Amino acid sequence: MADTTVTLATYNLVLTGSSSCLSILGGIVIFYTYYKLQAIRNFTRTLLVYLTLADVLVSVGHLIAVIRYSCVYSGTPKTENCTANKTTEYEAICIGQSVLTTFSSLASFLWTSVIAIHIWSSVVIKTHKTEAHYMHVIYHVVCWFTPLIIVSILLHKDYLGEDYCYGTGVWCGIKSNLPQGEIEKWMYIADIGWQLACYLFTCFLYIHLKFYLKLHRRPIKLKSITDKLRNEDVNFVAVWMVIYLLRLWGFARFFITTYSDQNTLQQHNMSRFLNFLLIMQSYGDSGQGFWNFILFCVFDKPVRRYLNTWLFRNSEEPERRRLLRDT
């Protein structure tokens, strides 16, 4: 592949940076409302806090990537060469950002799957074992230590850093100068494989849950089925679709740039399409924290009522205390 130069448009950096900031702010609101509203602190909401922590770390990593890219490549085109072994300025930051985003993305997929298992089991199987203390410990071991092990192996192999291959973006990740086949293998192990598993697994569980409720002619009032869930927990059914819509673009870019030949990739129409996918990915990869805020704060009536009171202060202080007590 001949070397080409790429300078990401300003809007790519703006989209990634703004999406990251919105997700961090959304995550802070989720943490704050969990702390303030005792009535919403069921086990599902606790799991959401862990998921939100992972999503906030993803956004922090991408925000670091935006700042680093602006410093390193400001006014200088980035040369694409899949065999490049160039050390750039702030290389340690690049590796650190790769560690953070790889770890937290994997953790996010795993916590999303855990929440799906918990809600499906509570409604369909009618078991509360998913809330047991030993299960709680297992969740933490699996969701934090699995990504840690994968990232540690990548660090040991010196596989994390700058990517100069076709379609490179703001962020650092798996290096582009690895032996033949290693990039694809580790992309599956450290990212794409987990994404695909998360999409299929959560999609199946939540769709089965909706059909289960309809076949039993039950209104979607989860609290009437089990007192361990709130009615608003039904919003989790939409999580898999949110992840799909946010991550689809990077998922598609990976398969196109990995399995298409050079002539196809360099065609004008394909180049424009890949640029469109990069624009969408620039927003989507950092966006889950913000959209979780929309689902679980804006679309959660008790939380929305509290936030309206807290933000606009149109209600009397006793009303705020009543919301804290009775939501």
Short mmCIF file of C-alpha atoms in Angstrom, two decimals, residues 62-320:
data_model
loop_
_atom_site.label_atom_id
_atom_site.label_comp_id
_atom_site.label_asym_id
_atom_site.label_seq_id
_atom_site.Cartn_x
_atom_site.Cartn_y
_atom_site.Cartn_z
CA HIS A 62 -11.34 9.56 23.84
CA LEU A 63 -11.08 13.07 25.25
CA ILE A 64 -7.39 12.43 25.94
CA ALA A 65 -7.07 11.17 22.35
CA VAL A 66 -8.56 14.39 20.96
CA ILE A 67 -6.15 16.55 22.98
CA ARG A 68 -3.15 14.43 21.99
CA TYR A 69 -4.10 14.39 18.30
CA SER A 70 -4.49 18.17 18.33
CA CYS A 71 -1.02 18.54 19.83
CA VAL A 72 0.80 15.99 17.66
CA TYR A 73 -0.83 16.51 14.28
CA SER A 74 -1.90 20.14 14.44
CA GLY A 75 -1.19 21.50 10.94
CA THR A 76 0.71 18.33 9.98
CA PRO A 77 -0.92 15.58 7.89
CA LYS A 78 -0.81 12.09 9.36
CA THR A 79 0.96 9.62 7.07
CA GLU A 80 -0.84 6.32 6.57
CA ASN A 81 1.46 3.35 6.30
CA CYS A 82 0.40 0.01 7.75
CA THR A 83 4.03 -1.00 8.28
CA ALA A 84 5.03 2.22 10.00
CA ASN A 85 7.02 1.96 13.20
CA LYS A 86 7.30 5.63 13.91
CA THR A 87 7.45 6.98 17.44
CA THR A 88 5.45 10.16 17.78
CA GLU A 89 5.45 12.86 20.41
CA TYR A 90 3.44 11.95 23.52
CA GLU A 91 3.78 8.24 22.68
CA ALA A 92 3.32 7.31 26.35
CA ILE A 93 -0.01 9.17 26.36
CA CYS A 94 -1.01 7.28 23.21
CA ILE A 95 -0.29 3.93 24.89
CA GLY A 96 -2.03 5.01 28.09
CA GLN A 97 -5.11 6.08 26.15
CA SER A 98 -5.12 2.75 24.31
CA VAL A 99 -5.02 0.91 27.64
CA LEU A 100 -7.84 3.00 29.09
CA THR A 101 -10.21 2.81 26.12
CA THR A 102 -9.58 -0.88 25.41
CA PHE A 103 -10.11 -1.82 29.07
CA SER A 104 -13.21 0.32 29.60
CA SER A 105 -14.87 -0.62 26.29
CA LEU A 106 -14.58 -4.32 27.15
CA ALA A 107 -15.90 -3.64 30.66
CA SER A 108 -18.84 -1.73 29.19
CA PHE A 109 -19.84 -4.63 26.94
CA LEU A 110 -19.60 -7.07 29.85
CA TRP A 111 -21.63 -4.94 32.28
CA THR A 112 -24.29 -4.44 29.59
CA SER A 113 -24.56 -8.22 29.25
CA VAL A 114 -24.74 -8.70 33.03
CA ILE A 115 -27.66 -6.26 33.27
CA ALA A 116 -29.48 -8.11 30.48
CA ILE A 117 -28.97 -11.44 32.28
CA HIS A 118 -30.22 -9.97 35.56
CA ILE A 119 -33.43 -8.47 34.16
CA TRP A 120 -34.23 -11.47 31.96
CA SER A 121 -33.66 -13.89 34.85
CA SER A 122 -35.75 -11.81 37.25
CA VAL A 123 -38.76 -11.70 34.89
CA VAL A 124 -38.64 -14.95 32.91
CA ILE A 125 -37.02 -17.41 35.33
CA LYS A 126 -38.29 -15.49 38.37
CA THR A 127 -35.10 -15.98 40.31
CA HIS A 128 -33.32 -13.58 42.62
CA LYS A 129 -30.05 -15.49 42.56
CA THR A 130 -28.57 -12.91 40.20
CA GLU A 131 -28.62 -10.49 43.16
CA ALA A 132 -26.81 -12.83 45.52
CA HIS A 133 -23.62 -11.55 47.10
CA TYR A 134 -21.48 -14.25 45.49
CA MET A 135 -22.93 -13.33 42.06
CA HIS A 136 -22.10 -9.71 42.72
CA VAL A 137 -18.50 -10.73 43.35
CA ILE A 138 -18.46 -12.84 40.17
CA TYR A 139 -19.74 -9.89 38.13
CA HIS A 140 -16.89 -7.70 39.33
CA VAL A 141 -14.28 -10.38 38.71
CA VAL A 142 -15.53 -11.07 35.18
CA CYS A 143 -16.29 -7.50 34.12
CA TRP A 144 -13.13 -5.86 35.44
CA PHE A 145 -10.50 -8.61 35.44
CA THR A 146 -11.25 -10.05 31.99
CA PRO A 147 -10.50 -6.69 30.29
CA LEU A 148 -7.51 -6.23 32.59
CA ILE A 149 -6.02 -9.57 31.55
CA ILE A 150 -6.51 -8.83 27.84
CA VAL A 151 -5.00 -5.36 28.13
CA SER A 152 -2.08 -6.71 30.18
CA ILE A 153 -1.29 -9.24 27.43
CA LEU A 154 -1.42 -6.50 24.79
CA LEU A 155 0.91 -4.33 26.87
CA HIS A 156 3.30 -7.21 27.40
CA LYS A 157 3.41 -7.84 23.66
CA ASP A 158 3.84 -4.09 23.01
CA TYR A 159 0.81 -4.18 20.72
CA LEU A 160 -0.82 -0.92 21.88
CA GLY A 161 0.05 2.43 20.36
CA GLU A 162 -0.30 4.48 17.17
CA ASP A 163 -2.27 3.16 14.21
CA TYR A 164 -1.24 4.29 10.72
CA CYS A 165 -3.47 1.97 8.69
CA TYR A 166 -6.21 3.02 6.29
CA GLY A 167 -9.05 4.84 7.99
CA THR A 168 -7.14 5.70 11.15
CA GLY A 169 -8.93 8.04 13.52
CA VAL A 170 -8.25 10.38 16.42
CA TRP A 171 -7.63 7.58 18.90
CA CYS A 172 -4.78 5.19 19.46
CA GLY A 173 -5.36 1.46 19.67
CA ILE A 174 -3.70 -1.68 18.41
CA LYS A 175 -0.51 -0.83 16.51
CA SER A 176 -0.49 -1.03 12.73
CA ASN A 177 2.97 -2.56 12.34
CA LEU A 178 2.18 -6.01 13.78
CA PRO A 179 2.97 -9.29 11.99
CA GLN A 180 0.55 -10.51 9.32
CA GLY A 181 -2.78 -11.48 10.81
CA GLU A 182 -2.00 -10.23 14.31
CA ILE A 183 -3.96 -6.97 13.95
CA GLU A 184 -7.15 -8.75 12.93
CA LYS A 185 -6.75 -11.46 15.58
CA TRP A 186 -6.27 -9.02 18.42
CA MET A 187 -8.99 -6.68 17.17
CA TYR A 188 -11.39 -9.61 17.56
CA ILE A 189 -9.98 -10.54 20.97
CA ALA A 190 -9.84 -7.01 22.36
CA ASP A 191 -12.84 -5.33 20.73
CA ILE A 192 -14.85 -6.60 17.75
CA GLY A 193 -15.55 -10.09 19.06
CA TRP A 194 -16.91 -8.73 22.34
CA GLN A 195 -19.02 -6.15 20.50
CA LEU A 196 -20.61 -8.81 18.32
CA ALA A 197 -21.26 -11.12 21.27
CA CYS A 198 -22.80 -8.26 23.26
CA TYR A 199 -25.10 -7.22 20.38
CA LEU A 200 -26.39 -10.72 19.75
CA PHE A 201 -26.67 -11.76 23.40
CA THR A 202 -28.45 -8.68 24.74
CA CYS A 203 -30.66 -8.45 21.64
CA PHE A 204 -31.83 -12.05 22.11
CA LEU A 205 -32.53 -11.66 25.84
CA TYR A 206 -34.43 -8.39 25.58
CA ILE A 207 -36.48 -9.42 22.53
CA HIS A 208 -37.34 -12.70 24.25
CA LEU A 209 -38.34 -10.71 27.33
CA LYS A 210 -40.74 -8.52 25.33
CA PHE A 211 -42.30 -11.55 23.64
CA TYR A 212 -42.59 -13.27 27.02
CA LEU A 213 -44.52 -10.33 28.46
CA LYS A 214 -46.82 -10.14 25.45
CA LEU A 215 -47.50 -13.90 25.32
CA HIS A 216 -48.49 -13.85 28.96
CA ARG A 217 -50.69 -10.84 28.28
CA ARG A 218 -49.04 -8.88 31.00
CA PRO A 219 -48.64 -5.14 30.93
CA ILE A 220 -45.05 -4.05 30.92
CA LYS A 221 -45.09 -3.21 34.63
CA LEU A 222 -42.08 -4.97 35.95
CA LYS A 223 -42.87 -4.17 39.57
CA SER A 224 -46.07 -6.22 39.29
CA ILE A 225 -43.94 -9.24 38.32
CA THR A 226 -41.16 -8.83 40.86
CA ASP A 227 -40.64 -6.29 43.61
CA LYS A 228 -36.92 -6.42 42.84
CA LEU A 229 -37.43 -4.29 39.72
CA ARG A 230 -38.85 -0.83 39.15
CA ASN A 231 -41.31 -0.21 36.33
CA GLU A 232 -38.78 2.20 34.83
CA ASP A 233 -36.29 -0.66 34.46
CA VAL A 234 -38.12 -1.55 31.26
CA ASN A 235 -35.97 1.17 29.66
CA PHE A 236 -33.09 -1.31 29.71
CA VAL A 237 -34.83 -3.16 26.88
CA ALA A 238 -33.64 -0.34 24.58
CA VAL A 239 -29.99 -0.52 25.66
CA TRP A 240 -28.94 -3.07 23.04
CA MET A 241 -30.40 -0.89 20.27
CA VAL A 242 -28.61 2.20 21.58
CA ILE A 243 -25.29 0.33 21.61
CA TYR A 244 -25.95 -1.01 18.13
CA LEU A 245 -26.74 2.41 16.67
CA LEU A 246 -23.72 4.03 18.34
CA ARG A 247 -21.16 1.33 17.54
CA LEU A 248 -22.39 0.14 14.14
CA TRP A 249 -20.23 2.66 12.26
CA GLY A 250 -16.87 1.62 13.67
CA PHE A 251 -17.93 -2.01 13.38
CA ALA A 252 -18.63 -1.52 9.66
CA ARG A 253 -15.38 0.41 9.11
CA PHE A 254 -13.37 -2.43 10.61
CA PHE A 255 -14.81 -5.06 8.29
CA ILE A 256 -14.61 -2.87 5.19
CA THR A 257 -11.00 -1.79 5.73
CA THR A 258 -9.91 -5.27 6.84
CA TYR A 259 -11.48 -7.40 4.14
CA SER A 260 -11.61 -5.09 1.09
CA ASP A 261 -8.79 -4.95 -1.43
CA GLN A 262 -6.68 -1.84 -1.96
CA ASN A 263 -8.32 -0.86 -5.26
CA THR A 264 -11.78 -0.94 -3.68
CA LEU A 265 -10.66 1.12 -0.69
CA GLN A 266 -9.16 3.81 -2.89
CA GLN A 267 -12.26 4.28 -5.04
CA HIS A 268 -13.85 7.72 -4.68
CA ASN A 269 -17.28 6.48 -3.61
CA MET A 270 -15.81 4.07 -1.08
CA SER A 271 -13.58 6.80 0.29
CA ARG A 272 -16.59 9.06 0.78
CA PHE A 273 -18.55 6.27 2.44
CA LEU A 274 -15.67 5.50 4.82
CA ASN A 275 -15.43 9.19 5.66
CA PHE A 276 -19.15 9.16 6.52
CA LEU A 277 -18.64 6.12 8.73
CA LEU A 278 -15.72 7.86 10.47
CA ILE A 279 -17.89 10.90 11.17
CA MET A 280 -20.56 8.71 12.75
CA GLN A 281 -17.98 6.69 14.67
CA SER A 282 -16.36 9.87 15.97
CA TYR A 283 -19.61 10.61 17.76
CA GLY A 284 -20.88 7.11 18.49
CA ASP A 285 -17.88 5.48 20.18
CA SER A 286 -18.02 8.02 23.01
CA GLY A 287 -21.78 8.45 23.15
CA GLN A 288 -23.12 5.65 25.34
CA GLY A 289 -22.77 7.53 28.63
CA PHE A 290 -24.92 10.39 27.31
CA TRP A 291 -27.62 8.12 25.90
CA ASN A 292 -27.72 6.13 29.12
CA PHE A 293 -28.42 9.45 30.81
CA ILE A 294 -31.31 10.01 28.37
CA LEU A 295 -32.75 6.53 29.00
CA PHE A 296 -32.30 6.35 32.75
CA CYS A 297 -32.66 9.98 33.83
CA VAL A 298 -34.71 11.86 31.24
CA PHE A 299 -37.03 8.89 30.51
CA ASP A 300 -37.17 7.81 34.15
CA LYS A 301 -40.10 9.75 35.63
CA PRO A 302 -38.99 9.94 39.30
CA VAL A 303 -35.46 10.94 38.30
CA ARG A 304 -36.75 13.47 35.78
CA ARG A 305 -39.04 15.03 38.39
CA TYR A 306 -36.16 15.37 40.81
CA LEU A 307 -33.87 16.89 38.16
CA ASN A 308 -36.57 19.36 37.10
CA THR A 309 -36.98 20.44 40.71
CA TRP A 310 -33.24 20.63 41.27
CA LEU A 311 -32.48 22.50 38.03
CA PHE A 312 -35.30 24.97 37.86
CA ARG A 313 -36.12 25.28 41.55
CA ASN A 314 -39.77 25.98 40.77
CA SER A 315 -40.96 23.78 43.62
CA GLU A 316 -40.82 24.46 47.30
CA GLU A 317 -38.09 22.86 49.35
CA PRO A 318 -40.62 20.50 51.02
CA GLU A 319 -41.52 19.20 47.57
CA ARG A 320 -37.86 18.38 46.94
#
